[in-house]
Short mmCIF file of C-alpha atoms and ligand atoms in Angstrom, two decimals:
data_model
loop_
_atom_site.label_atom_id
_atom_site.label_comp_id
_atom_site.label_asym_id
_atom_site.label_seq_id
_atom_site.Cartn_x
_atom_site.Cartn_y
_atom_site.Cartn_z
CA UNK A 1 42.53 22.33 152.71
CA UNK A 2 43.18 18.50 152.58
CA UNK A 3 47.37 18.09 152.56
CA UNK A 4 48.88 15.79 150.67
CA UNK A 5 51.34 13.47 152.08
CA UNK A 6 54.27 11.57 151.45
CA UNK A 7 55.20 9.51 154.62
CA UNK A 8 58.68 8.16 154.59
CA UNK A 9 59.59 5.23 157.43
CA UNK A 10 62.38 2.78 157.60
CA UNK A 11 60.72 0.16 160.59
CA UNK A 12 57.34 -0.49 162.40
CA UNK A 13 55.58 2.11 161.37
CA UNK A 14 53.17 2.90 164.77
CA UNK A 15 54.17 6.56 163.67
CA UNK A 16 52.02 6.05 159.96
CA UNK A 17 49.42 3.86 161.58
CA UNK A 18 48.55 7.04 163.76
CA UNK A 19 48.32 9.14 161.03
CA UNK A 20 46.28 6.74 158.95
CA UNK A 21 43.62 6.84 162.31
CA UNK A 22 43.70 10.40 162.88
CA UNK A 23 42.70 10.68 158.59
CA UNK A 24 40.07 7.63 159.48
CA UNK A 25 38.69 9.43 162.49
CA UNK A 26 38.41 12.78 160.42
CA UNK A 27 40.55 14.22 163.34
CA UNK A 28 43.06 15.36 160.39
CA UNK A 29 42.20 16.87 157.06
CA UNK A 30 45.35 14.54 155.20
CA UNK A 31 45.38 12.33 152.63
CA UNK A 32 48.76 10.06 152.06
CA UNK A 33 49.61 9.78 148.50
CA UNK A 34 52.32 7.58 148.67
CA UNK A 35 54.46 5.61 151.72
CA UNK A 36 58.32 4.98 151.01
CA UNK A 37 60.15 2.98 153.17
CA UNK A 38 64.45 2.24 153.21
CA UNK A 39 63.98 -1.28 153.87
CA UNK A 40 61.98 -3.69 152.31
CA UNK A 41 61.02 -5.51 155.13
CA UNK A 42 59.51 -2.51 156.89
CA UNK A 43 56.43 -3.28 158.87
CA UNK A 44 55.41 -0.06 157.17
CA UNK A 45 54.55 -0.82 154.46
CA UNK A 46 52.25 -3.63 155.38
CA UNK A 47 49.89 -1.29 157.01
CA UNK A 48 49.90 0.87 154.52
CA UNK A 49 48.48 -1.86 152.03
CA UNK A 50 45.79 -2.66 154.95
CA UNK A 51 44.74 1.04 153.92
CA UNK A 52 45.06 0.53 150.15
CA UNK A 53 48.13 3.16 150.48
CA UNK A 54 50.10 3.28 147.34
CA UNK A 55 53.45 2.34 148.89
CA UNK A 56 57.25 1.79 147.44
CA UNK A 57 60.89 0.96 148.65
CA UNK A 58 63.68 2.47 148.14
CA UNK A 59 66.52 0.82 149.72
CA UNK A 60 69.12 2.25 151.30
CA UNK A 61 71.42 -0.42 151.27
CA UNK A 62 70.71 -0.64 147.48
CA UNK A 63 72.40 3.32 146.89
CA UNK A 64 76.28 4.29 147.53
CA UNK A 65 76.32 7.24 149.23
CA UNK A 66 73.46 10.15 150.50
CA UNK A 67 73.51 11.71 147.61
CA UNK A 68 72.62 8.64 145.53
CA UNK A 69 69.94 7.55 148.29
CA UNK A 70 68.22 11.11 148.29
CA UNK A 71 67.79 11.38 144.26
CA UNK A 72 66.29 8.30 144.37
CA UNK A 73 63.77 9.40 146.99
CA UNK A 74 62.72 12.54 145.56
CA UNK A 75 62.37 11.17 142.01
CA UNK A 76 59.89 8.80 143.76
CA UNK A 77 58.04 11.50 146.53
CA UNK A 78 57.40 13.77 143.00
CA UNK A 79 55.87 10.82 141.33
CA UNK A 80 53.29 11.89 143.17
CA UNK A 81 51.27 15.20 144.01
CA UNK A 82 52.58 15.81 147.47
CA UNK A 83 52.53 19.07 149.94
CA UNK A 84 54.13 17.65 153.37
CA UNK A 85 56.84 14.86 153.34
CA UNK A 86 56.52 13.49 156.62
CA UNK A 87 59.26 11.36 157.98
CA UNK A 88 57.69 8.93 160.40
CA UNK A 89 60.84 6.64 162.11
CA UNK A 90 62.63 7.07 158.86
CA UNK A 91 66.44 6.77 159.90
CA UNK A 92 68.27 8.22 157.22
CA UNK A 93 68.91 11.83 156.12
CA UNK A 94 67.65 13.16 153.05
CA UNK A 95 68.49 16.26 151.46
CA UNK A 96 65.99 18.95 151.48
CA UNK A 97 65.54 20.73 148.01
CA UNK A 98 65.02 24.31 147.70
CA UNK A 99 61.07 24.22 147.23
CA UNK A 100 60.14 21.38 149.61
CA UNK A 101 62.47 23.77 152.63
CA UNK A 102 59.58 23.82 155.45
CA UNK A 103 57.72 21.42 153.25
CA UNK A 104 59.11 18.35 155.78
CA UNK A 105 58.39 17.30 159.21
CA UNK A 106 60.27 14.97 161.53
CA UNK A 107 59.34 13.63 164.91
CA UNK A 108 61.61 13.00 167.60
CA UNK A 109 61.24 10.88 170.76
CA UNK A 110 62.88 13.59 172.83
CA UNK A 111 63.48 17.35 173.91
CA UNK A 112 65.69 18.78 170.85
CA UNK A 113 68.23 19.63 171.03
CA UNK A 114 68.84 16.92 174.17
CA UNK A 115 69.22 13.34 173.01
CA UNK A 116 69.34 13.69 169.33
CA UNK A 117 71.52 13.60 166.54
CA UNK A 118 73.30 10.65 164.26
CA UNK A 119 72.77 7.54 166.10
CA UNK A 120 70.02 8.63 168.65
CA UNK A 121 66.34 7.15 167.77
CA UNK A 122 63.83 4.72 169.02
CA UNK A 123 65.35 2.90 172.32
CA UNK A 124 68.75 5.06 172.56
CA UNK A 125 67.18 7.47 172.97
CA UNK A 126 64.77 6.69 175.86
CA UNK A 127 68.19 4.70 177.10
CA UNK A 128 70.57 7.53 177.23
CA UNK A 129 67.63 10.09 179.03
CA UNK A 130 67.77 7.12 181.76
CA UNK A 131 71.49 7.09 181.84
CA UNK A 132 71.87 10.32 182.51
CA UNK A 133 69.41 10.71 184.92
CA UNK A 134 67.06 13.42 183.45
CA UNK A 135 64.24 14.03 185.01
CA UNK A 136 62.11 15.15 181.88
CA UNK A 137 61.71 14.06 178.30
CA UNK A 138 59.18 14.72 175.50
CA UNK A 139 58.25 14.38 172.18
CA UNK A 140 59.65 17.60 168.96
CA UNK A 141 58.01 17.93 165.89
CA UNK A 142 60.34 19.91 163.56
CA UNK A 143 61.05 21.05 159.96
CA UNK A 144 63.45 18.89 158.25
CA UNK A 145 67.20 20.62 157.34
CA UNK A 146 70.05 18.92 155.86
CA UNK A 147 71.31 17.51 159.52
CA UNK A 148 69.79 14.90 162.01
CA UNK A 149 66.93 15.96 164.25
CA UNK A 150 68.05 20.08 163.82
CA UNK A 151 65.40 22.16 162.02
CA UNK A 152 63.41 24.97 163.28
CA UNK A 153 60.67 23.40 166.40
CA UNK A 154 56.97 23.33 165.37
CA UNK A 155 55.62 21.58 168.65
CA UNK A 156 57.00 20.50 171.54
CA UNK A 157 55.69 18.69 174.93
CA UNK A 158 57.45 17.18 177.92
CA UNK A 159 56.93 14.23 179.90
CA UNK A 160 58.01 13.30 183.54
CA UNK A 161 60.97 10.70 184.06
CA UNK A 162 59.49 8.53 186.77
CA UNK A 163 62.44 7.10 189.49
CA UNK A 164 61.52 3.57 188.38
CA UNK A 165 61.21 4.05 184.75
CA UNK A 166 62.60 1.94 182.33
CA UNK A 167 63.22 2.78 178.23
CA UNK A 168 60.09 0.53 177.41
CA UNK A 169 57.87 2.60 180.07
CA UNK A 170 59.00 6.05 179.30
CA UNK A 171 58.79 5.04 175.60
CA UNK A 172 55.23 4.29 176.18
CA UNK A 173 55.17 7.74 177.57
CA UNK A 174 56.67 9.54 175.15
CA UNK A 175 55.61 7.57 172.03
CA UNK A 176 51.09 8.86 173.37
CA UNK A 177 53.05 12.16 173.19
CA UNK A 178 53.87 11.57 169.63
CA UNK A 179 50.41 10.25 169.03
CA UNK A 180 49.11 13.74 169.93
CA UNK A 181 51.71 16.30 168.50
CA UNK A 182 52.12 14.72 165.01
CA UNK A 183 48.78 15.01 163.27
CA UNK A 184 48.37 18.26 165.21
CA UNK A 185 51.37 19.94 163.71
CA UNK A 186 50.55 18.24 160.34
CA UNK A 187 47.10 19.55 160.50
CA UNK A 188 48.58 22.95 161.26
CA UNK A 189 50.12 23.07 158.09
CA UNK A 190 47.40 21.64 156.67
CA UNK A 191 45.51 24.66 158.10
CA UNK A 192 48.30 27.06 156.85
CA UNK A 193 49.00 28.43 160.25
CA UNK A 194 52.71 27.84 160.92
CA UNK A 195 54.73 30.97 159.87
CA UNK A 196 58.61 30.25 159.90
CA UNK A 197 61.06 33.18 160.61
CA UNK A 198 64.84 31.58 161.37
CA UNK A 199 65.28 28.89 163.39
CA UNK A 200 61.37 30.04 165.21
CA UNK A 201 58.00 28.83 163.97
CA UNK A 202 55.12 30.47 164.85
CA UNK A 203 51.93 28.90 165.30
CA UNK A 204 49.04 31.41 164.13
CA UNK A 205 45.37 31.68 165.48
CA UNK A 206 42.59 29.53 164.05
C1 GAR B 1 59.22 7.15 166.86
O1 GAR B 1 59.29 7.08 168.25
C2 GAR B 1 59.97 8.37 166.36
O2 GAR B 1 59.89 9.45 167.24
C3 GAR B 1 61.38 7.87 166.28
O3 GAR B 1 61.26 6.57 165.79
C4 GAR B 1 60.02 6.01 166.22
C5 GAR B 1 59.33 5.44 165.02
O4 GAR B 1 58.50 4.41 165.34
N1 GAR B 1 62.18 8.71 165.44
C6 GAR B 1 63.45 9.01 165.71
O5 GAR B 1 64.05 8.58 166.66
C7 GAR B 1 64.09 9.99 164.71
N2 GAR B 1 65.37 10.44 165.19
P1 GAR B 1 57.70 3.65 164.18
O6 GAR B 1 58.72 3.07 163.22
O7 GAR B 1 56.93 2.57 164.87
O8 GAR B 1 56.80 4.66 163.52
#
């Protein structure tokens, strides 16, 4: 069954632009109903024009508080006839209502729950793994609950830490990770084969 998507970014958006190729490439059964970025000068939202994506802003600068920032959202996401919210570098929580619980993905450029939480994306994250001298990283797709980088794990990979790594080259790493886990985990919703009991997801046979 084709899933509908609302994809919800705050910067370059490499993240959507996979997504859009995996949907071009028939590789995922997706179709993105509407893109929403937090700032309005989100690279984001240019590529999702270059796709004739519907797309809209909602700043976050522009709402006082989470709780402001979130309605907003929401009363924009069910505007349209969406399945999966995918949040795809979006750097802001957003509450999860009771019937879109497992209805929302994150990604995260690292092995939950290391190097995560308020604070930790993009660079600091590939900066702190260095920093502390780990000697793997990787790529979690999760469900989205009401704290930063914390619901239950759908997929996740790991990638060597190379002795003369730096954040750019084990972002490259981690970031082709991405580029495979995301549109598999979204297409394994898609597929209605992920089965959630607590915090453990279960991926079930083709
Ligand atoms: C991706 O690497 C994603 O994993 C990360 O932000 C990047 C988004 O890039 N997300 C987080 O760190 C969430 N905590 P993009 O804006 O080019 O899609």
């Amino acid at each position: 069954m084709t899933v509908n998507l609302a994809v919800l970014l705050s910067g370059s958006g490499t993240t959507l632009q996979n997504l859009i190729d995996c949907i071009e490439d028939g590789t995922l059964d997706a179709r993105i109903r509407i893109v929403i970025a937090s700032r309005e000068d989100a690279y984001g939202l240019v590529r999702a024009g270059n796709h004739g994506i519907p797309a809209a802003v909602v700043a976050r600068k522009e709402h006082k508080g989470l709780d402001a920032f979130s309605e907003a959202l929401w009363r924009e996401i069910r505007k349209h006839p969406v399945d999966l919210v995918v949040l795809a570098g979006f750097m802001s929580l957003i509450h999860v209502p009771a019937d879109f619980e497992n209805r929302m993905m994150n990604i995260h450029p690292a092995l939950i729950p290391s190097f995560c939480g308020k604070g930790m994306y993009g660079h600091h994250v590939h900066e702190a793994v260095l920093a502390y001298g780990a000697k793997v990283s990787g790529a979690t797709v999760h469900f989205v609950d009401e704290h930063y980088d914390h619901g239950p794990i759908i997929l996740q990979e790991a990638v060597s830490v190379l002795d003369d790594d730096t954040p750019d080259t084990l972002a490259d790493r981690v970031q082709a990770k991405e580029r495979e886990l995301y549109p598999r985990a979204v297409q394994l919703f898609a597929e209605g084969r992920l089965r959630v009991a607590g915090r453990r997801v279960k991926v079930l046979p083709a």
